[in-house]
Tab-separated table of C-alpha atoms and ligand atoms in Angstrom:
chain	number	residue	atom	x	y	z
A	1	MET	CA	-2.998	7.840	30.905
A	2	ASP	CA	0.523	7.751	32.239
A	3	ILE	CA	2.774	6.058	29.732
A	4	THR	CA	5.092	4.673	32.417
A	5	THR	CA	2.306	2.356	33.538
A	6	LEU	CA	2.414	0.799	30.088
A	7	THR	CA	6.154	0.449	29.712
A	8	PRO	CA	6.230	-3.355	30.030
A	9	LEU	CA	3.826	-3.709	27.103
A	10	PHE	CA	5.616	-1.300	24.832
A	11	ASN	CA	9.240	-1.594	25.690
A	12	PHE	CA	10.383	-1.352	22.097
A	13	ASP	CA	14.007	-0.746	23.049
A	14	GLU	CA	14.145	-4.089	24.790
A	15	MET	CA	12.628	-5.784	21.770
A	16	ALA	CA	15.094	-4.116	19.463
A	17	GLY	CA	18.041	-6.395	20.186
A	18	ALA	CA	16.313	-9.635	19.249
A	19	ALA	CA	14.301	-8.105	16.459
A	20	GLN	CA	17.265	-6.518	14.721
A	21	ASN	CA	18.631	-9.967	14.059
A	22	SER	CA	15.388	-11.411	12.866
A	23	ASN	CA	13.651	-8.782	10.784
A	24	GLY	CA	16.465	-8.134	8.336
A	25	LEU	CA	15.006	-4.737	7.530
A	26	THR	CA	17.278	-2.436	9.510
A	27	GLY	CA	18.949	0.006	7.159
A	28	ARG	CA	17.243	-1.566	4.145
A	29	ASP	CA	15.400	0.158	1.318
A	30	ILE	CA	11.802	-0.850	0.671
A	31	LEU	CA	11.520	-0.829	-3.098
A	32	SER	CA	9.467	-3.838	-4.115
A	33	VAL	CA	7.322	-6.504	-2.530
A	34	ALA	CA	9.795	-9.033	-3.933
A	35	GLN	CA	11.916	-8.530	-0.830
A	36	PHE	CA	9.223	-9.783	1.584
A	37	ASP	CA	8.882	-13.461	2.368
A	38	ARG	CA	6.112	-14.848	4.564
A	39	GLU	CA	8.247	-14.791	7.683
A	40	MET	CA	8.994	-11.114	7.200
A	41	LEU	CA	5.340	-10.388	6.485
A	42	SER	CA	4.304	-12.063	9.740
A	43	TYR	CA	6.907	-10.005	11.538
A	44	ILE	CA	5.626	-6.714	10.087
A	45	PHE	CA	2.013	-7.625	10.763
A	46	ALA	CA	2.819	-8.483	14.384
A	47	ARG	CA	4.583	-5.122	14.779
A	48	GLY	CA	1.624	-3.441	13.040
A	49	ARG	CA	-0.757	-4.928	15.611
A	50	GLU	CA	1.470	-3.677	18.423
A	51	MET	CA	1.448	-0.229	16.874
A	52	ARG	CA	-2.343	-0.290	16.687
A	53	GLU	CA	-2.582	-1.245	20.343
A	54	MET	CA	-0.098	1.397	21.347
A	55	VAL	CA	-1.939	4.128	19.376
A	56	GLN	CA	-5.258	3.066	20.855
A	57	ARG	CA	-3.864	3.209	24.379
A	58	VAL	CA	-1.479	6.146	24.438
A	59	GLY	CA	-1.539	7.777	21.001
A	60	GLY	CA	2.217	7.894	20.591
A	61	VAL	CA	5.647	7.039	21.974
A	62	ASP	CA	9.100	8.531	21.530
A	63	MET	CA	10.756	5.515	19.950
A	64	LEU	CA	11.960	7.537	16.944
A	65	LYS	CA	12.707	10.731	18.849
A	66	GLY	CA	15.596	12.462	17.135
A	67	TYR	CA	14.942	10.753	13.797
A	68	VAL	CA	13.880	12.698	10.721
A	69	LEU	CA	11.998	11.361	7.697
A	70	ALA	CA	12.005	13.195	4.354
A	71	CYS	CA	8.783	12.766	2.360
A	72	LEU	CA	9.491	13.589	-1.267
A	73	PHE	CA	6.423	13.413	-3.500
A	74	TYR	CA	6.574	14.168	-7.236
A	75	GLU	CA	2.951	13.041	-7.627
A	76	PRO	CA	-0.218	13.920	-5.697
A	77	SER	CA	-0.989	12.035	-2.514
A	78	THR	CA	-3.330	12.242	0.455
A	79	ARG	CA	-3.204	8.915	2.286
A	80	THR	CA	0.325	7.753	1.594
A	81	SER	CA	1.967	11.035	2.538
A	82	SER	CA	-0.291	11.744	5.535
A	83	SER	CA	0.041	8.240	6.902
A	84	PHE	CA	3.835	8.317	6.682
A	85	ILE	CA	3.824	11.687	8.439
A	86	ALA	CA	1.388	10.505	11.108
A	87	ALA	CA	3.356	7.277	11.541
A	88	MET	CA	6.625	9.159	12.061
A	89	GLU	CA	5.048	11.640	14.454
A	90	ARG	CA	3.282	9.001	16.535
A	91	LEU	CA	6.661	7.357	17.011
A	92	GLY	CA	8.139	10.640	18.185
A	93	GLY	CA	10.106	11.461	15.036
A	94	SER	CA	9.763	14.433	12.730
A	95	VAL	CA	9.257	14.979	9.035
A	96	ILE	CA	10.507	17.127	6.168
A	97	PRO	CA	7.346	17.237	4.078
A	98	ILE	CA	7.970	17.915	0.396
A	99	THR	CA	4.503	16.709	-0.345
A	100	SER	CA	2.536	19.723	-1.465
A	101	GLY	CA	4.175	19.555	-4.837
A	102	VAL	CA	7.825	19.487	-5.726
A	103	LYS	CA	7.022	22.573	-7.779
A	104	PHE	CA	7.896	24.567	-4.687
A	105	SER	CA	11.252	22.832	-4.316
A	106	SER	CA	14.411	23.053	-6.419
A	107	VAL	CA	13.029	20.258	-8.585
A	108	SER	CA	11.219	23.044	-10.451
A	109	LYS	CA	14.620	24.649	-11.083
A	110	GLY	CA	15.742	21.482	-12.833
A	111	GLU	CA	17.493	19.650	-10.022
A	112	THR	CA	17.941	15.958	-10.729
A	113	LEU	CA	16.446	13.225	-8.556
A	114	ALA	CA	19.974	12.138	-7.656
A	115	ASP	CA	20.940	15.563	-6.320
A	116	THR	CA	17.640	16.070	-4.494
A	117	VAL	CA	18.047	12.713	-2.768
A	118	ARG	CA	21.700	13.350	-1.933
A	119	THR	CA	20.650	16.639	-0.396
A	120	LEU	CA	17.805	15.245	1.680
A	121	GLU	CA	19.953	12.503	3.144
A	122	GLN	CA	22.123	15.199	4.712
A	123	TYR	CA	19.143	16.052	6.919
A	124	ALA	CA	17.090	12.896	7.141
A	125	ASP	CA	17.501	9.302	8.323
A	126	ALA	CA	15.177	7.876	5.672
A	127	ILE	CA	13.441	9.079	2.508
A	128	VAL	CA	9.948	8.253	1.289
A	129	LEU	CA	9.691	8.818	-2.459
A	130	ARG	CA	6.761	8.946	-4.864
A	131	HIS	CA	7.671	9.527	-8.483
A	132	PRO	CA	5.970	9.150	-11.894
A	133	GLU	CA	8.714	6.953	-13.407
A	134	ILE	CA	8.986	3.198	-13.011
A	135	GLY	CA	12.323	2.456	-11.356
A	136	ALA	CA	12.715	5.914	-9.767
A	137	ALA	CA	12.807	4.529	-6.226
A	138	GLN	CA	15.568	2.101	-7.202
A	139	LYS	CA	17.483	4.960	-8.794
A	140	ALA	CA	17.108	7.102	-5.661
A	141	ALA	CA	18.251	4.174	-3.532
A	142	ASP	CA	21.360	3.816	-5.699
A	143	TYR	CA	22.305	7.372	-4.745
A	144	ALA	CA	21.128	7.515	-1.154
A	145	SER	CA	22.967	5.998	1.776
A	146	VAL	CA	19.859	6.182	3.975
A	147	PRO	CA	16.873	3.841	3.449
A	148	VAL	CA	14.537	4.771	0.575
A	149	LEU	CA	10.892	3.705	0.837
A	150	ASN	CA	9.046	3.470	-2.453
A	151	ALA	CA	5.679	5.221	-2.133
A	152	GLY	CA	4.813	4.503	-5.768
A	153	ASP	CA	7.011	4.591	-8.867
A	154	GLY	CA	4.744	5.341	-11.817
A	155	ALA	CA	2.819	2.272	-12.892
A	156	GLY	CA	5.500	0.122	-11.247
A	157	GLU	CA	5.108	-0.798	-7.592
A	158	HIS	CA	3.642	0.528	-4.367
A	159	PRO	CA	5.008	-1.947	-1.825
A	160	THR	CA	3.924	-0.266	1.411
A	161	GLN	CA	0.352	-0.072	0.088
A	162	ALA	CA	0.443	-3.794	-0.727
A	163	LEU	CA	1.632	-4.560	2.799
A	164	LEU	CA	-1.233	-2.603	4.318
A	165	ASP	CA	-3.658	-4.212	1.855
A	166	LEU	CA	-2.509	-7.688	2.807
A	167	PHE	CA	-2.605	-6.765	6.498
A	168	THR	CA	-6.198	-5.567	6.024
A	169	ILE	CA	-7.206	-8.841	4.364
A	170	ARG	CA	-5.579	-10.760	7.210
A	171	GLU	CA	-7.233	-8.657	9.912
A	172	GLU	CA	-10.666	-8.570	8.276
A	173	LEU	CA	-10.943	-12.224	7.290
A	174	GLY	CA	-8.531	-13.888	9.705
A	175	ARG	CA	-6.428	-15.585	7.032
A	176	VAL	CA	-5.074	-15.225	3.512
A	177	ASP	CA	-4.657	-18.862	2.451
A	178	GLY	CA	-7.728	-20.252	0.757
A	179	LEU	CA	-9.206	-16.891	-0.198
A	180	ASN	CA	-10.639	-15.860	-3.539
A	181	VAL	CA	-9.351	-12.364	-4.357
A	182	ALA	CA	-10.916	-10.422	-7.231
A	183	MET	CA	-9.171	-7.290	-8.498
A	184	VAL	CA	-11.305	-4.867	-10.469
A	185	GLY	CA	-10.571	-1.857	-12.635
A	186	ASP	CA	-7.278	-0.563	-13.964
A	187	LEU	CA	-5.043	-3.596	-13.684
A	188	ARG	CA	-2.686	-2.279	-16.324
A	189	TYR	CA	-1.553	0.940	-14.695
A	190	GLY	CA	-2.619	0.345	-11.082
A	191	ARG	CA	0.641	-0.081	-9.202
A	192	THR	CA	-1.170	-1.185	-6.041
A	193	VAL	CA	-2.613	-4.101	-8.007
A	194	HIS	CA	0.837	-5.004	-9.299
A	195	SER	CA	2.374	-5.100	-5.829
A	196	LEU	CA	-0.554	-6.821	-4.136
A	197	THR	CA	-0.753	-9.505	-6.833
A	198	LYS	CA	2.926	-10.351	-6.411
A	199	LEU	CA	2.561	-10.460	-2.642
A	200	LEU	CA	-0.497	-12.732	-2.812
A	201	LEU	CA	1.512	-15.265	-4.831
A	202	ARG	CA	3.225	-16.151	-1.542
A	203	TYR	CA	-0.136	-17.595	-0.424
A	204	ASP	CA	-2.521	-20.287	-1.568
A	205	VAL	CA	-5.112	-17.991	-3.165
A	206	SER	CA	-7.452	-17.911	-6.170
A	207	LEU	CA	-7.095	-14.759	-8.245
A	208	ARG	CA	-9.727	-13.157	-10.461
A	209	PHE	CA	-8.819	-10.205	-12.648
A	210	VAL	CA	-11.661	-8.015	-13.900
A	211	SER	CA	-10.855	-5.231	-16.340
A	212	PRO	CA	-11.701	-3.753	-19.721
A	213	GLU	CA	-9.617	-5.318	-22.480
A	214	ILE	CA	-7.200	-2.375	-22.684
A	215	LEU	CA	-6.572	-2.390	-18.916
A	216	ARG	CA	-5.641	-6.037	-18.431
A	217	LEU	CA	-2.881	-7.032	-16.044
A	218	PRO	CA	0.549	-6.580	-17.717
A	219	LEU	CA	2.005	-9.717	-19.212
A	220	ASN	CA	5.114	-9.721	-17.027
A	221	ILE	CA	2.948	-9.909	-13.907
A	222	MET	CA	0.506	-12.398	-15.425
A	223	ASN	CA	3.498	-14.610	-16.219
A	224	LYS	CA	4.473	-14.574	-12.543
A	225	VAL	CA	0.907	-15.559	-11.646
A	226	ILE	CA	1.024	-18.432	-14.121
A	227	ASP	CA	4.452	-19.559	-12.890
A	228	ALA	CA	3.110	-19.654	-9.328
A	229	SER	CA	0.410	-22.118	-10.500
A	230	VAL	CA	-2.370	-20.343	-8.606
A	231	ASP	CA	-5.978	-20.688	-9.742
A	232	VAL	CA	-6.475	-17.634	-11.981
A	233	ARG	CA	-9.104	-16.281	-14.361
A	234	GLU	CA	-9.594	-13.041	-16.280
A	235	THR	CA	-12.949	-11.525	-17.176
A	236	HIS	CA	-14.531	-8.210	-18.184
A	237	GLU	CA	-17.498	-8.515	-15.813
A	238	VAL	CA	-17.733	-8.095	-12.041
A	239	ALA	CA	-20.886	-10.242	-12.191
A	240	ASP	CA	-18.663	-13.230	-13.071
A	241	VAL	CA	-16.691	-12.988	-9.825
A	242	ILE	CA	-18.890	-11.344	-7.195
A	243	GLU	CA	-20.513	-14.496	-5.791
A	244	ASN	CA	-17.289	-16.293	-4.970
A	245	ALA	CA	-15.096	-13.359	-3.987
A	246	ASP	CA	-13.784	-13.112	-0.436
A	247	VAL	CA	-12.016	-9.882	-1.347
A	248	LEU	CA	-13.190	-7.424	-3.978
A	249	TYR	CA	-10.245	-5.083	-4.548
A	250	VAL	CA	-11.527	-2.139	-6.588
A	251	THR	CA	-9.300	0.437	-8.257
A	252	ARG	CA	-9.495	3.802	-9.979
A	253	VAL	CA	-8.724	4.104	-13.688
A	254	GLN	CA	-5.358	5.886	-13.614
A	255	LYS	CA	-6.139	8.885	-15.784
A	256	GLU	CA	-2.642	10.324	-15.439
A	257	ARG	CA	-1.071	7.313	-17.196
A	258	PHE	CA	-3.110	7.656	-20.413
A	259	SER	CA	-1.534	9.422	-23.371
A	260	ASP	CA	-4.909	9.396	-25.163
A	261	LEU	CA	-7.601	10.978	-22.969
A	262	ALA	CA	-10.375	9.800	-25.294
A	263	GLN	CA	-9.306	6.271	-24.448
A	264	TYR	CA	-9.560	7.103	-20.740
A	265	GLU	CA	-13.062	8.522	-21.222
A	266	GLY	CA	-14.054	5.271	-22.883
A	267	VAL	CA	-13.189	3.123	-19.867
A	268	LYS	CA	-13.403	5.403	-16.829
A	269	ASP	CA	-16.963	4.530	-15.805
A	270	HIS	CA	-16.771	0.873	-16.683
A	271	TYR	CA	-17.365	-0.499	-13.175
A	272	VAL	CA	-19.465	0.790	-10.318
A	273	ILE	CA	-19.969	-1.291	-7.185
A	274	THR	CA	-23.552	-0.763	-6.004
A	275	PRO	CA	-25.716	-2.132	-3.177
A	276	ASP	CA	-27.526	-4.285	-5.764
A	277	LEU	CA	-24.272	-5.909	-6.734
A	278	MET	CA	-23.330	-6.347	-3.066
A	279	GLU	CA	-26.483	-8.394	-2.548
A	280	LYS	CA	-24.940	-11.104	-4.704
A	281	ALA	CA	-21.743	-11.203	-2.624
A	282	LYS	CA	-20.943	-13.429	0.354
A	283	ASN	CA	-21.961	-12.225	3.805
A	284	LYS	CA	-18.387	-12.482	4.942
A	285	MET	CA	-16.333	-10.721	2.326
A	286	VAL	CA	-14.593	-7.355	2.094
A	287	VAL	CA	-14.613	-4.567	-0.425
A	288	MET	CA	-11.270	-2.783	-0.525
A	289	HIS	CA	-9.919	0.170	-2.494
A	290	PRO	CA	-6.528	1.897	-2.201
A	291	LEU	CA	-8.396	5.201	-2.734
A	292	PRO	CA	-8.952	7.813	-4.040
A	293	ARG	CA	-12.201	6.584	-5.609
A	294	VAL	CA	-13.696	8.516	-8.477
A	295	GLY	CA	-17.012	6.737	-8.827
A	296	GLU	CA	-16.061	3.036	-8.778
A	297	ILE	CA	-17.801	2.373	-5.469
A	298	HIS	CA	-21.174	3.988	-4.925
A	299	TYR	CA	-21.408	6.003	-1.686
A	300	SER	CA	-24.376	3.941	-0.587
A	301	VAL	CA	-22.033	0.960	-0.221
A	302	ASP	CA	-20.096	2.776	2.530
A	303	ASN	CA	-22.521	1.745	5.281
A	304	ASP	CA	-22.265	-1.920	4.378
A	305	PRO	CA	-20.128	-3.588	7.079
A	306	ARG	CA	-18.213	-5.325	4.303
A	307	ALA	CA	-16.916	-1.976	3.033
A	308	ALA	CA	-13.391	-2.030	4.471
A	309	TYR	CA	-11.722	0.825	2.617
A	310	PHE	CA	-11.604	3.316	5.469
A	311	ARG	CA	-10.399	0.672	7.922
A	312	GLN	CA	-7.785	-0.099	5.262
A	313	VAL	CA	-6.709	3.569	5.385
A	314	LYS	CA	-6.151	3.359	9.139
A	315	ASN	CA	-4.162	0.161	8.815
A	316	GLY	CA	-1.818	2.085	6.542
A	317	MET	CA	-0.590	4.151	9.440
A	318	PHE	CA	0.079	1.126	11.650
A	319	ILE	CA	1.951	-0.725	8.929
A	320	ARG	CA	4.029	2.350	8.078
A	321	MET	CA	4.840	2.767	11.768
A	322	ALA	CA	6.036	-0.839	11.815
A	323	LEU	CA	8.099	-0.310	8.666
A	324	LEU	CA	9.712	2.926	9.846
A	325	ALA	CA	10.601	1.362	13.187
A	326	ALA	CA	12.091	-1.620	11.373
A	327	VAL	CA	14.210	0.211	8.801
A	328	LEU	CA	15.442	2.625	11.473
A	329	GLY	CA	16.487	-0.314	13.652
A	330	LYS	CA	14.008	0.235	16.472
A	331	ALA	CA	11.769	-2.783	16.239
B	401	LIG	C1	-2.924	4.733	-5.063
B	401	LIG	C2	-1.663	5.144	-5.785
B	401	LIG	O1	-1.186	6.280	-5.625
B	401	LIG	O2	-1.136	4.291	-6.480
B	401	LIG	N1	-3.253	5.563	-4.003
B	401	LIG	C3	-2.697	5.299	-2.779
B	401	LIG	O3	-1.503	5.368	-2.588
B	401	LIG	N2	-3.511	4.899	-1.800
B	401	LIG	C4	-4.052	4.439	-5.967
B	401	LIG	C5	-4.528	5.491	-6.925
B	401	LIG	O4	-4.002	6.591	-7.009
B	401	LIG	O5	-5.484	5.185	-7.636
């Protein structure tokens, strides 16, 4: 297909003028979901839908031609790193991928995060950072003059994941208000749960938290839930929530955050979503997972149309395209 025939639909440059005033994201860091109000979320989701349409029709554009993104990952990643790379490349930009382990970079020689970030900004227009410490993205942003996008800071936040999670809920079920969202698994260390919970408090939702006792949602986040006066309940059993759930958001027990591995072994196989369990769920509901899964959702659930986790993966690319375009002032 000849892209020129599609120019009127995807004239991002023309949109840029108006959008720059309204989105408020140009040049900004993305560190926490706290910075997103509902208006901004609608804006990103609208851009995400445009990105999806563009990818489906022409695969890519050169909106970010000449722009470089540094992807700096101090922790393993498949989806987050690949989707940021794919997002940048589909928009015509390029990537410095420090994603196959910082052990091959000067980090292994003892370079500080501050110096690594101040180096990368000499080459790149934005930096995506994943790091094992809570607050690392904020620290990097304090040093960097280019936008820093938090791709997970320890057990802290994972804001871009929460945006794609919320987008998936919206696209799968057509709305967010009025939904019953059940989160299952490691609510203590799961940063995607932390970010998504905070984001959902902007909506009129019911929240159900299902975890073993030692993996309950941290108190500081539960206090935010209570302050928001949403309908909330905690339980240890998926059976207590499955019938009413519109969204079952399942998570992996975060082995890497445990100091006592025996404790991890004790809780790692606590929940498994099976076809039998799915029979008790609504016909119109979705099972989501930020992935990777390590046994929490049985493979035989994958063919159930309600299993949305791979569609969720794809949405990640569209949302990251929207975010990159926004922070780089092109949408
Ligand atoms: C999650 C993460 O890294 O926090 N993965 C992801 O980004 N999709 C979830 C996990 O590792 O369990």
